[in-house]
Short mmCIF file of C-alpha atoms in Angstrom, two decimals:
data_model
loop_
_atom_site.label_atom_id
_atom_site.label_comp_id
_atom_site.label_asym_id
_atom_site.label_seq_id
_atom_site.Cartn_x
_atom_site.Cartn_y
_atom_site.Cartn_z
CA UNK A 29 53.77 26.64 95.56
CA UNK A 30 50.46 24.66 96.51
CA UNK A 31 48.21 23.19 94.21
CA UNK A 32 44.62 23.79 94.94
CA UNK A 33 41.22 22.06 93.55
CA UNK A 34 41.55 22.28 89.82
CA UNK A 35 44.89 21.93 89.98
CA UNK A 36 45.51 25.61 90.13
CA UNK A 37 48.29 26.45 91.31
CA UNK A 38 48.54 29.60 93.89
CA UNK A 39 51.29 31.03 96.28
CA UNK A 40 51.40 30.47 99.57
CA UNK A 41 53.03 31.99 102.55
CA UNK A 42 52.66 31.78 106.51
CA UNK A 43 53.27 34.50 108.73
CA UNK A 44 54.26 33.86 112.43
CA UNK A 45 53.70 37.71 113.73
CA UNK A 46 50.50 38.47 115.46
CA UNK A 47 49.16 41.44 117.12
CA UNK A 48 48.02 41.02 120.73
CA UNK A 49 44.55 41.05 120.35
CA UNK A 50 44.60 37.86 117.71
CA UNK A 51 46.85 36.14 120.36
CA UNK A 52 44.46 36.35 122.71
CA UNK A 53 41.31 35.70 119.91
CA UNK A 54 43.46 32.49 119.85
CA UNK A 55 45.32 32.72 116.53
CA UNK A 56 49.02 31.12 116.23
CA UNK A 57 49.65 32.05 112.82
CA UNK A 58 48.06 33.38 109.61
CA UNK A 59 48.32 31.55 106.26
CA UNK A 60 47.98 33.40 103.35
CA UNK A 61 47.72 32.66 99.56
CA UNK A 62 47.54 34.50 96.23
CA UNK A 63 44.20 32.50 94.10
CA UNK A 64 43.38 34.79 90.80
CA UNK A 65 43.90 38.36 92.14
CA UNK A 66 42.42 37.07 95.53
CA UNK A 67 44.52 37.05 98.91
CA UNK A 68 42.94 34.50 100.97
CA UNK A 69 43.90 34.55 105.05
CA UNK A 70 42.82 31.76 106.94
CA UNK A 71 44.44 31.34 110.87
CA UNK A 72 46.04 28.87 112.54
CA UNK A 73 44.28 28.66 116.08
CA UNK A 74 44.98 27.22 120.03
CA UNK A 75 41.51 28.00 121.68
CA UNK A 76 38.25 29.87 121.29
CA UNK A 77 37.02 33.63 122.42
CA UNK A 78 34.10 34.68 123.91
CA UNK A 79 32.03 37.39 121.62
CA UNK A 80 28.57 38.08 122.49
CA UNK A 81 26.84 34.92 123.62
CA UNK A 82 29.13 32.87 121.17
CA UNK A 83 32.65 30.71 121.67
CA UNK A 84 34.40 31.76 118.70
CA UNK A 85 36.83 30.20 117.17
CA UNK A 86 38.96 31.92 114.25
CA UNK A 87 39.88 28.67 112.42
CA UNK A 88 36.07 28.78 111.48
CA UNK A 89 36.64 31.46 108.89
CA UNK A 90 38.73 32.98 106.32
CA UNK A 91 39.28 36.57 105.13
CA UNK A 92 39.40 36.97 101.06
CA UNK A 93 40.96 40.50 100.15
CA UNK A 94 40.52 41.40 96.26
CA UNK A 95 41.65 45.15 95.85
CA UNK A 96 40.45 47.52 98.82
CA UNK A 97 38.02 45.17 99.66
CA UNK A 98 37.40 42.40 102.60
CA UNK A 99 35.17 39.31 102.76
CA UNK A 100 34.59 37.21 105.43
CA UNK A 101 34.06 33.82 104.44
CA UNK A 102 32.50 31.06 106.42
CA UNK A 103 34.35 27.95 106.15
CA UNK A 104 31.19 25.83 107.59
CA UNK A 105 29.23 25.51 104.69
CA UNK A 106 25.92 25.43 106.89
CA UNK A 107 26.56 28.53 107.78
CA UNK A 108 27.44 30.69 104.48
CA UNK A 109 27.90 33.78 104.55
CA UNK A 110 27.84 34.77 100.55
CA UNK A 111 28.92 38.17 99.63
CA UNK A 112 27.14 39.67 102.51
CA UNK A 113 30.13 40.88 105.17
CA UNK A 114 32.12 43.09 102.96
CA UNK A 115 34.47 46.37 104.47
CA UNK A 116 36.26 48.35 101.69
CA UNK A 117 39.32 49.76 103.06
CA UNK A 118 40.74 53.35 101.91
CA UNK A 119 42.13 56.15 103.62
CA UNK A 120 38.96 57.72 103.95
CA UNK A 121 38.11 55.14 106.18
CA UNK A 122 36.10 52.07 106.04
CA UNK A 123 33.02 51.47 104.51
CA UNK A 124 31.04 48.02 105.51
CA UNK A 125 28.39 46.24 104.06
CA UNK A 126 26.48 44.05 106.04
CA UNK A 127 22.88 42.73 106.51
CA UNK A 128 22.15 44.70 109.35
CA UNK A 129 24.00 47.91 108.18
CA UNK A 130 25.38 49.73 104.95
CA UNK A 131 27.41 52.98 105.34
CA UNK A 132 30.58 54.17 107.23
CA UNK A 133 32.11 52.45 110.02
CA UNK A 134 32.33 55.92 112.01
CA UNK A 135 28.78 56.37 111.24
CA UNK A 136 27.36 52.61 112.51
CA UNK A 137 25.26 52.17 115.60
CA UNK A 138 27.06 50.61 118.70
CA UNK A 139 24.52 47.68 118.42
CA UNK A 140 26.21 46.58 115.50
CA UNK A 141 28.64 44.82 117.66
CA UNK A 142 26.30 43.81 119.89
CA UNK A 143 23.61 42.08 117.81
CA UNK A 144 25.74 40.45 115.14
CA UNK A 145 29.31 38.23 116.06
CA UNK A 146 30.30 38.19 111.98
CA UNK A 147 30.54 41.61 111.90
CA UNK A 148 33.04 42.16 115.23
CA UNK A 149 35.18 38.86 113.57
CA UNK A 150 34.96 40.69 110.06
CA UNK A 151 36.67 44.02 112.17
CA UNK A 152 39.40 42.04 113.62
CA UNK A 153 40.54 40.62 110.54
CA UNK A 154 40.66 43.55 108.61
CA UNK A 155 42.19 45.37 111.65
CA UNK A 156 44.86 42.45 111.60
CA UNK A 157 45.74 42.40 108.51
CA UNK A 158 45.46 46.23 107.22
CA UNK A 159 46.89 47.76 109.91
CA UNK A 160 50.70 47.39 110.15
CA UNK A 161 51.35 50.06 112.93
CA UNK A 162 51.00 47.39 116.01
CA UNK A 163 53.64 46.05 117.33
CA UNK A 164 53.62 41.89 116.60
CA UNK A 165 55.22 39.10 118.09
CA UNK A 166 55.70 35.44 117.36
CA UNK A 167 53.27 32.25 119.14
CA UNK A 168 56.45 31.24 121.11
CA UNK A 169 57.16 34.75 122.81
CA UNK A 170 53.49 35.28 123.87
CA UNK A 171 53.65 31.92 125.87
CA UNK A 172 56.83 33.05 127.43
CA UNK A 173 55.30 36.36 128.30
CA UNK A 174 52.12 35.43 129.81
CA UNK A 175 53.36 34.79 133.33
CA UNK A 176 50.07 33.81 134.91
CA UNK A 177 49.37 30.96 137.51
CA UNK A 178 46.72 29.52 134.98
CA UNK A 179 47.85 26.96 132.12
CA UNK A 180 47.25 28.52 128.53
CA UNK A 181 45.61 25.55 127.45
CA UNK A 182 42.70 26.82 130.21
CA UNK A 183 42.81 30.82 129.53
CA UNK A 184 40.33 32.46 127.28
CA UNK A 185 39.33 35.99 126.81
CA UNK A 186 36.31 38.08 126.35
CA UNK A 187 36.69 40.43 123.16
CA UNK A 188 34.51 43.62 123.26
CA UNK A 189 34.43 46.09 120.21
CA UNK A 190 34.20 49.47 119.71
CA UNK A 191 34.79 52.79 117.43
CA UNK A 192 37.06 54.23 120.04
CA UNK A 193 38.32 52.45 123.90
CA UNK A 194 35.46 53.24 125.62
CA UNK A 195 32.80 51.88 123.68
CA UNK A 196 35.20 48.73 123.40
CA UNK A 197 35.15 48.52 127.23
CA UNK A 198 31.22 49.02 127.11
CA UNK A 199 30.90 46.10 124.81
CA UNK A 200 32.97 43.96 126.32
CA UNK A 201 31.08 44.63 130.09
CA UNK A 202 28.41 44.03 128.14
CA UNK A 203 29.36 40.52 126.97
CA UNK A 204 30.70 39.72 130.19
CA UNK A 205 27.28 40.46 131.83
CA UNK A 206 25.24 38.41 129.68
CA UNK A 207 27.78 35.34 129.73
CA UNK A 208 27.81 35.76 133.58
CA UNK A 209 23.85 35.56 134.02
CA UNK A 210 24.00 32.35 131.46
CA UNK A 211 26.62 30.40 133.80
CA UNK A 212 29.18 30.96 130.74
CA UNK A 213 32.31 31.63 133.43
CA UNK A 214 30.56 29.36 136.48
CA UNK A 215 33.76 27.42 136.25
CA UNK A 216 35.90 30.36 135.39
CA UNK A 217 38.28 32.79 137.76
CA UNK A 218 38.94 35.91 136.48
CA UNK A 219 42.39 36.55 135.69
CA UNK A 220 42.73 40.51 134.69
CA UNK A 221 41.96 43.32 137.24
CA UNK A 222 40.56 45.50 134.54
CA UNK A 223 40.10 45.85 130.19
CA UNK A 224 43.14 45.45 128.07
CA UNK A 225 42.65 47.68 125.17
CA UNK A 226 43.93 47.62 121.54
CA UNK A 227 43.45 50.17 119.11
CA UNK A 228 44.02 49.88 115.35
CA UNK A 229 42.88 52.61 112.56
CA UNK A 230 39.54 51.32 112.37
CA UNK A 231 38.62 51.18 116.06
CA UNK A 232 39.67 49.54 119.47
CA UNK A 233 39.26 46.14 121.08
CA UNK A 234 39.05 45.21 124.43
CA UNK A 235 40.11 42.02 126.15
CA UNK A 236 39.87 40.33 129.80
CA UNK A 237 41.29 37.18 130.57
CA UNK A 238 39.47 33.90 132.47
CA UNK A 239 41.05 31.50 133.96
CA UNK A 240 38.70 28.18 133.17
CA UNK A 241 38.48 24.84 134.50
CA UNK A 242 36.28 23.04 132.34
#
């Protein structure tokens, strides 16, 4: 038990297993707590992503689940997001509701992605948290795994999104162009050969590794 602002008093838990994809977002765990019929996630993180023309970093944020529903919460208060980055979850599928877009997930325009970062963190989340079909793994085996000349502390990824692999891949090209033509990876060697892709219920991610110096 923790005891929160108020002195309310909420359950808390921390869960070690992460799917690939938040491993390489730069999560190390995910903390979760039960606050008046509200889960609240908030992550544990080792380094920053690249999404669009943005360094994310996951330890900004927090995911608040009340039912079927998903918020993604802003912890920078400069920066609040309100109620505005919802996704209702069902098997149906997901339904979103965003500034820039209100409908179906299968139904939203590829610039979605593209044009607005909260959105594409908002997807991961859920996708993290809802889907329990991918396989997960602990911080500590990941390291051992990686098996790359470069030192974790100076790998990062690119994170493209998409409704299926392809349009993941697209994105991510995408993000690498326009991080390329602003110096973003002057510094950087890539790592991968080609995409890594990972595909949940609501859609597919795709990753490539950098190898930076500064």
């Amino acid at each position: 038990m923790v005891t929160l602002f108020g002195g309310t008093l909420a359950q808390a838990q921390t869960q070690k297993l992460i799917s690939p994809i938040f491993w390489q977002a730069g999560v190390q765990a995910i903390h979760q707590q039960e606050i008046k019929g509200t889960t609240v996630f908030s992550f544990s993180t080792f380094r920053h992503f690249f999404l669009n023309l943005e360094a994310v970093n996951l330890n900004a944020y927090q995911l608040h689940r009340t039912g079927s529903q998903y918020r993604l919460v802003a912890l920078n208060s400069k920066t609040s997001l309100g109620t505005t980055y919802l996704a209702d979850v069902s098997k149906a599928g997901v339904f979103l509701t965003t500034p820039r877009y209100k409908g179906t997930l299968k139904e939203a325009p590829t610039t979605l992605f593209t044009e607005d970062n909260q959105i594409a963190i908002l997807l991961m989340g859920v996708a993290e948290i809802a889907d329990t079909t991918t396989k997960r793994q602990a911080y500590e085996d990941y390291v051992t795994q990686s098996g790359t000349d470069c030192a974790l502390s100076n790998t990062y990824y690119s994170v493209g999104v998409g409704l299926n692999t392809a349009a993941a891949i697209s994105h991510l090209n995408h993000i690498i162009k326009r991080h390329k033509a602003l110096g973003t990876f002057d510094d950087c060697t890539a790592i991968s050969t080609q995409a890594e892709t990972h595909c949940f219920f609501i859609g597919c991610f795709a990753t490539f590794a950098w190898c930076c110096t500064s």
